[in-house]
mmCIF file with all atom_site columns, C-alpha atoms in Angstrom:
data_model
loop_
_atom_site.group_PDB
_atom_site.id
_atom_site.type_symbol
_atom_site.label_atom_id
_atom_site.label_alt_id
_atom_site.label_comp_id
_atom_site.label_asym_id
_atom_site.label_entity_id
_atom_site.label_seq_id
_atom_site.pdbx_PDB_ins_code
_atom_site.Cartn_x
_atom_site.Cartn_y
_atom_site.Cartn_z
_atom_site.occupancy
_atom_site.B_iso_or_equiv
_atom_site.pdbx_formal_charge
_atom_site.auth_seq_id
_atom_site.auth_comp_id
_atom_site.auth_asym_id
_atom_site.auth_atom_id
_atom_site.pdbx_PDB_model_num
ATOM 1   C CA . MET A 1 1   ? 30.234 20.689  30.746 1.00 0.00 ? 1   MET A CA 1
ATOM 2   C CA . PRO A 1 2   ? 32.291 21.864  33.747 1.00 0.00 ? 2   PRO A CA 1
ATOM 3   C CA . ARG A 1 3   ? 33.658 18.991  35.830 1.00 0.00 ? 3   ARG A CA 1
ATOM 4   C CA . GLN A 1 4   ? 34.247 20.879  39.077 1.00 0.00 ? 4   GLN A CA 1
ATOM 5   C CA . ALA A 1 5   ? 30.757 20.278  40.448 1.00 0.00 ? 5   ALA A CA 1
ATOM 6   C CA . ILE A 1 6   ? 28.145 17.624  41.065 1.00 0.00 ? 6   ILE A CA 1
ATOM 7   C CA . TYR A 1 7   ? 24.856 18.572  39.452 1.00 0.00 ? 7   TYR A CA 1
ATOM 8   C CA . LYS A 1 8   ? 21.576 17.690  41.142 1.00 0.00 ? 8   LYS A CA 1
ATOM 9   C CA . LYS A 1 9   ? 18.057 18.019  39.825 1.00 0.00 ? 9   LYS A CA 1
ATOM 10  C CA . GLY A 1 10  ? 16.120 14.952  40.878 1.00 0.00 ? 10  GLY A CA 1
ATOM 11  C CA . LEU A 1 11  ? 19.143 12.947  39.746 1.00 0.00 ? 11  LEU A CA 1
ATOM 12  C CA . SER A 1 12  ? 22.827 13.357  40.439 1.00 0.00 ? 12  SER A CA 1
ATOM 13  C CA . LEU A 1 13  ? 25.148 14.006  37.513 1.00 0.00 ? 13  LEU A CA 1
ATOM 14  C CA . VAL A 1 14  ? 28.681 13.342  38.742 1.00 0.00 ? 14  VAL A CA 1
ATOM 15  C CA . PRO A 1 15  ? 32.035 13.785  36.965 1.00 0.00 ? 15  PRO A CA 1
ATOM 16  C CA . TRP A 1 16  ? 33.624 10.370  36.646 1.00 0.00 ? 16  TRP A CA 1
ATOM 17  C CA . GLN A 1 17  ? 36.654 9.767   34.447 1.00 0.00 ? 17  GLN A CA 1
ATOM 18  C CA . ASN A 1 18  ? 38.052 11.578  31.425 1.00 0.00 ? 18  ASN A CA 1
ATOM 19  C CA . ASP A 1 19  ? 35.052 13.335  29.862 1.00 0.00 ? 19  ASP A CA 1
ATOM 20  C CA . LEU A 1 20  ? 32.488 10.925  31.309 1.00 0.00 ? 20  LEU A CA 1
ATOM 21  C CA . PHE A 1 21  ? 29.804 11.478  33.928 1.00 0.00 ? 21  PHE A CA 1
ATOM 22  C CA . TRP A 1 22  ? 27.621 9.004   35.767 1.00 0.00 ? 22  TRP A CA 1
ATOM 23  C CA . VAL A 1 23  ? 24.007 9.694   36.551 1.00 0.00 ? 23  VAL A CA 1
ATOM 24  C CA . GLY A 1 24  ? 21.740 8.234   39.248 1.00 0.00 ? 24  GLY A CA 1
ATOM 25  C CA . SER A 1 25  ? 20.041 7.335   41.495 1.00 0.00 ? 25  SER A CA 1
ATOM 26  C CA . THR A 1 26  ? 16.738 6.219   42.919 1.00 0.00 ? 26  THR A CA 1
ATOM 27  C CA . TYR A 1 27  ? 15.358 5.811   46.391 1.00 0.00 ? 27  TYR A CA 1
ATOM 28  C CA . GLU A 1 28  ? 13.714 2.470   45.727 1.00 0.00 ? 28  GLU A CA 1
ATOM 29  C CA . TRP A 1 29  ? 13.632 0.241   48.777 1.00 0.00 ? 29  TRP A CA 1
ATOM 30  C CA . ASP A 1 30  ? 11.632 -2.708  47.508 1.00 0.00 ? 30  ASP A CA 1
ATOM 31  C CA . HIS A 1 31  ? 13.749 -4.522  44.980 1.00 0.00 ? 31  HIS A CA 1
ATOM 32  C CA . THR A 1 32  ? 14.369 -8.219  44.587 1.00 0.00 ? 32  THR A CA 1
ATOM 33  C CA . HIS A 1 33  ? 17.638 -7.981  42.658 1.00 0.00 ? 33  HIS A CA 1
ATOM 34  C CA . LEU A 1 34  ? 20.506 -5.628  41.891 1.00 0.00 ? 34  LEU A CA 1
ATOM 35  C CA . ASP A 1 35  ? 20.157 -5.747  38.128 1.00 0.00 ? 35  ASP A CA 1
ATOM 36  C CA . PRO A 1 36  ? 19.544 -2.463  36.325 1.00 0.00 ? 36  PRO A CA 1
ATOM 37  C CA . THR A 1 37  ? 15.979 -2.148  35.082 1.00 0.00 ? 37  THR A CA 1
ATOM 38  C CA . PRO A 1 38  ? 14.776 -0.892  31.709 1.00 0.00 ? 38  PRO A CA 1
ATOM 39  C CA . ALA A 1 39  ? 12.222 1.254   33.566 1.00 0.00 ? 39  ALA A CA 1
ATOM 40  C CA . PHE A 1 40  ? 14.936 3.129   35.473 1.00 0.00 ? 40  PHE A CA 1
ATOM 41  C CA . ARG A 1 41  ? 16.972 3.670   32.323 1.00 0.00 ? 41  ARG A CA 1
ATOM 42  C CA . GLU A 1 42  ? 13.929 5.013   30.473 1.00 0.00 ? 42  GLU A CA 1
ATOM 43  C CA . GLN A 1 43  ? 12.968 7.301   33.367 1.00 0.00 ? 43  GLN A CA 1
ATOM 44  C CA . THR A 1 44  ? 16.548 8.571   33.709 1.00 0.00 ? 44  THR A CA 1
ATOM 45  C CA . GLU A 1 45  ? 16.955 9.289   30.010 1.00 0.00 ? 45  GLU A CA 1
ATOM 46  C CA . LYS A 1 46  ? 13.632 11.139  29.984 1.00 0.00 ? 46  LYS A CA 1
ATOM 47  C CA . GLN A 1 47  ? 14.792 13.322  32.889 1.00 0.00 ? 47  GLN A CA 1
ATOM 48  C CA . LEU A 1 48  ? 18.153 13.961  31.220 1.00 0.00 ? 48  LEU A CA 1
ATOM 49  C CA . GLN A 1 49  ? 16.442 15.037  27.997 1.00 0.00 ? 49  GLN A CA 1
ATOM 50  C CA . GLN A 1 50  ? 14.392 17.582  29.940 1.00 0.00 ? 50  GLN A CA 1
ATOM 51  C CA . TRP A 1 51  ? 17.360 18.770  31.978 1.00 0.00 ? 51  TRP A CA 1
ATOM 52  C CA . LEU A 1 52  ? 20.355 18.870  29.630 1.00 0.00 ? 52  LEU A CA 1
ATOM 53  C CA . LYS A 1 53  ? 20.668 21.010  26.557 1.00 0.00 ? 53  LYS A CA 1
ATOM 54  C CA . LEU A 1 54  ? 23.813 19.123  25.499 1.00 0.00 ? 54  LEU A CA 1
ATOM 55  C CA . PRO A 1 55  ? 23.920 15.911  23.483 1.00 0.00 ? 55  PRO A CA 1
ATOM 56  C CA . TYR A 1 56  ? 24.817 12.815  25.501 1.00 0.00 ? 56  TYR A CA 1
ATOM 57  C CA . LYS A 1 57  ? 25.263 9.098   24.949 1.00 0.00 ? 57  LYS A CA 1
ATOM 58  C CA . VAL A 1 58  ? 24.609 6.291   27.447 1.00 0.00 ? 58  VAL A CA 1
ATOM 59  C CA . LEU A 1 59  ? 27.656 4.015   27.468 1.00 0.00 ? 59  LEU A CA 1
ATOM 60  C CA . ASP A 1 60  ? 26.614 1.590   30.189 1.00 0.00 ? 60  ASP A CA 1
ATOM 61  C CA . HIS A 1 61  ? 23.825 0.903   32.656 1.00 0.00 ? 61  HIS A CA 1
ATOM 62  C CA . TRP A 1 62  ? 24.420 -0.701  36.041 1.00 0.00 ? 62  TRP A CA 1
ATOM 63  C CA . ALA A 1 63  ? 22.942 -0.803  39.513 1.00 0.00 ? 63  ALA A CA 1
ATOM 64  C CA . ALA A 1 64  ? 24.238 -0.993  43.068 1.00 0.00 ? 64  ALA A CA 1
ATOM 65  C CA . GLU A 1 65  ? 23.055 -0.674  46.620 1.00 0.00 ? 65  GLU A CA 1
ATOM 66  C CA . ARG A 1 66  ? 23.568 2.592   48.437 1.00 0.00 ? 66  ARG A CA 1
ATOM 67  C CA . PRO A 1 67  ? 25.743 2.130   51.541 1.00 0.00 ? 67  PRO A CA 1
ATOM 68  C CA . ALA A 1 68  ? 23.503 3.369   54.342 1.00 0.00 ? 68  ALA A CA 1
ATOM 69  C CA . ASN A 1 69  ? 22.466 2.278   57.820 1.00 0.00 ? 69  ASN A CA 1
ATOM 70  C CA . LEU A 1 70  ? 19.567 2.790   60.184 1.00 0.00 ? 70  LEU A CA 1
ATOM 71  C CA . GLU A 1 71  ? 21.284 5.694   61.941 1.00 0.00 ? 71  GLU A CA 1
ATOM 72  C CA . ARG A 1 72  ? 21.841 7.516   58.635 1.00 0.00 ? 72  ARG A CA 1
ATOM 73  C CA . ARG A 1 73  ? 25.360 8.403   59.789 1.00 0.00 ? 73  ARG A CA 1
ATOM 74  C CA . PRO A 1 74  ? 28.656 7.251   58.310 1.00 0.00 ? 74  PRO A CA 1
ATOM 75  C CA . PHE A 1 75  ? 30.910 4.849   60.146 1.00 0.00 ? 75  PHE A CA 1
ATOM 76  C CA . VAL A 1 76  ? 34.634 5.336   59.901 1.00 0.00 ? 76  VAL A CA 1
ATOM 77  C CA . GLY A 1 77  ? 37.542 3.700   61.706 1.00 0.00 ? 77  GLY A CA 1
ATOM 78  C CA . LEU A 1 78  ? 39.345 0.477   62.455 1.00 0.00 ? 78  LEU A CA 1
ATOM 79  C CA . HIS A 1 79  ? 37.432 -2.655  63.371 1.00 0.00 ? 79  HIS A CA 1
ATOM 80  C CA . PRO A 1 80  ? 37.419 -2.991  67.191 1.00 0.00 ? 80  PRO A CA 1
ATOM 81  C CA . TRP A 1 81  ? 38.957 -6.494  67.143 1.00 0.00 ? 81  TRP A CA 1
ATOM 82  C CA . LEU A 1 82  ? 40.639 -6.655  63.736 1.00 0.00 ? 82  LEU A CA 1
ATOM 83  C CA . SER A 1 83  ? 42.918 -3.631  63.814 1.00 0.00 ? 83  SER A CA 1
ATOM 84  C CA . THR A 1 84  ? 44.161 -4.191  60.261 1.00 0.00 ? 84  THR A CA 1
ATOM 85  C CA . VAL A 1 85  ? 40.625 -3.806  58.880 1.00 0.00 ? 85  VAL A CA 1
ATOM 86  C CA . GLY A 1 86  ? 39.492 -0.268  58.186 1.00 0.00 ? 86  GLY A CA 1
ATOM 87  C CA . LEU A 1 87  ? 35.828 0.571   57.640 1.00 0.00 ? 87  LEU A CA 1
ATOM 88  C CA . PHE A 1 88  ? 34.565 3.569   55.696 1.00 0.00 ? 88  PHE A CA 1
ATOM 89  C CA . ASN A 1 89  ? 30.917 3.216   54.802 1.00 0.00 ? 89  ASN A CA 1
ATOM 90  C CA . GLY A 1 90  ? 27.353 4.226   55.536 1.00 0.00 ? 90  GLY A CA 1
ATOM 91  C CA . LEU A 1 91  ? 27.604 7.512   53.651 1.00 0.00 ? 91  LEU A CA 1
ATOM 92  C CA . GLY A 1 92  ? 24.119 7.093   52.185 1.00 0.00 ? 92  GLY A CA 1
ATOM 93  C CA . THR A 1 93  ? 22.502 9.766   50.064 1.00 0.00 ? 93  THR A CA 1
ATOM 94  C CA . LYS A 1 94  ? 24.891 12.432  51.335 1.00 0.00 ? 94  LYS A CA 1
ATOM 95  C CA . GLY A 1 95  ? 27.949 10.442  50.275 1.00 0.00 ? 95  GLY A CA 1
ATOM 96  C CA . CYS A 1 96  ? 28.999 12.942  47.612 1.00 0.00 ? 96  CYS A CA 1
ATOM 97  C CA . SER A 1 97  ? 29.264 15.711  50.155 1.00 0.00 ? 97  SER A CA 1
ATOM 98  C CA . LEU A 1 98  ? 30.430 13.674  53.168 1.00 0.00 ? 98  LEU A CA 1
ATOM 99  C CA . ALA A 1 99  ? 33.036 11.410  51.550 1.00 0.00 ? 99  ALA A CA 1
ATOM 100 C CA . PRO A 1 100 ? 35.784 14.008  50.973 1.00 0.00 ? 100 PRO A CA 1
ATOM 101 C CA . TYR A 1 101 ? 35.567 15.318  54.540 1.00 0.00 ? 101 TYR A CA 1
ATOM 102 C CA . PHE A 1 102 ? 35.577 11.909  56.207 1.00 0.00 ? 102 PHE A CA 1
ATOM 103 C CA . ALA A 1 103 ? 38.196 10.489  53.812 1.00 0.00 ? 103 ALA A CA 1
ATOM 104 C CA . HIS A 1 104 ? 40.517 13.322  54.842 1.00 0.00 ? 104 HIS A CA 1
ATOM 105 C CA . ALA A 1 105 ? 39.722 12.713  58.533 1.00 0.00 ? 105 ALA A CA 1
ATOM 106 C CA . PHE A 1 106 ? 40.304 8.956   58.160 1.00 0.00 ? 106 PHE A CA 1
ATOM 107 C CA . ALA A 1 107 ? 43.630 9.548   56.371 1.00 0.00 ? 107 ALA A CA 1
ATOM 108 C CA . ALA A 1 108 ? 44.719 11.903  59.182 1.00 0.00 ? 108 ALA A CA 1
ATOM 109 C CA . PHE A 1 109 ? 43.667 9.260   61.717 1.00 0.00 ? 109 PHE A CA 1
ATOM 110 C CA . LEU A 1 110 ? 45.673 6.542   59.962 1.00 0.00 ? 110 LEU A CA 1
ATOM 111 C CA . ALA A 1 111 ? 48.750 8.619   59.113 1.00 0.00 ? 111 ALA A CA 1
ATOM 112 C CA . GLU A 1 112 ? 48.974 11.011  62.069 1.00 0.00 ? 112 GLU A CA 1
ATOM 113 C CA . GLY A 1 113 ? 46.866 9.423   64.803 1.00 0.00 ? 113 GLY A CA 1
ATOM 114 C CA . LYS A 1 114 ? 44.384 12.309  64.847 1.00 0.00 ? 114 LYS A CA 1
ATOM 115 C CA . PRO A 1 115 ? 41.127 11.286  66.541 1.00 0.00 ? 115 PRO A CA 1
ATOM 116 C CA . LEU A 1 116 ? 37.970 10.680  64.543 1.00 0.00 ? 116 LEU A CA 1
ATOM 117 C CA . GLU A 1 117 ? 34.715 12.354  65.471 1.00 0.00 ? 117 GLU A CA 1
ATOM 118 C CA . PRO A 1 118 ? 32.922 10.119  68.011 1.00 0.00 ? 118 PRO A CA 1
ATOM 119 C CA . ALA A 1 119 ? 29.656 10.472  66.060 1.00 0.00 ? 119 ALA A CA 1
ATOM 120 C CA . VAL A 1 120 ? 31.109 8.408   63.196 1.00 0.00 ? 120 VAL A CA 1
ATOM 121 C CA . GLY A 1 121 ? 33.356 6.121   65.257 1.00 0.00 ? 121 GLY A CA 1
ATOM 122 C CA . LEU A 1 122 ? 32.899 2.378   65.394 1.00 0.00 ? 122 LEU A CA 1
ATOM 123 C CA . GLU A 1 123 ? 32.656 2.244   69.197 1.00 0.00 ? 123 GLU A CA 1
ATOM 124 C CA . ARG A 1 124 ? 28.917 2.701   68.876 1.00 0.00 ? 124 ARG A CA 1
ATOM 125 C CA . PHE A 1 125 ? 28.762 -0.755  67.237 1.00 0.00 ? 125 PHE A CA 1
ATOM 126 C CA . ARG A 1 126 ? 30.836 -2.590  69.884 1.00 0.00 ? 126 ARG A CA 1
ATOM 127 C CA . ARG A 1 127 ? 27.789 -4.287  71.436 1.00 0.00 ? 127 ARG A CA 1
ATOM 128 C CA . ILE A 1 128 ? 26.439 -5.421  68.057 1.00 0.00 ? 128 ILE A CA 1
ATOM 129 C CA . LEU A 1 129 ? 29.828 -6.628  66.818 1.00 0.00 ? 129 LEU A CA 1
ATOM 130 C CA . SER A 1 130 ? 30.412 -8.680  69.972 1.00 0.00 ? 130 SER A CA 1
ATOM 131 C CA . GLN A 1 131 ? 27.381 -10.911 69.356 1.00 0.00 ? 131 GLN A CA 1
#
């Protein structure tokens, strides 16, 4: 299966390492723990069987929280008061497409002093962080 793309069809199928891919995720908001559930695994495997025409093998099953915020915009930059702490988060469901762009912008900011887009800057959190 070509590794130059991220495949989406209800799920995301993402090239990971070597010849492995990871698959996910859900939009569940009401969960009481971060443990993977048998129901999600079963649902995911059922979708994969309908989608893929290639044999596959599940090697592991884990869960995590999606890094998102109420604004649904990433936040990128140095902490306003702790200048040695960089923040790069809040990419949410568009993380696969946004991460490369903002990672490049953050690297240019750190290495060359190029400004970050104000829309993703941490200044918008100054009031909240000062409490």
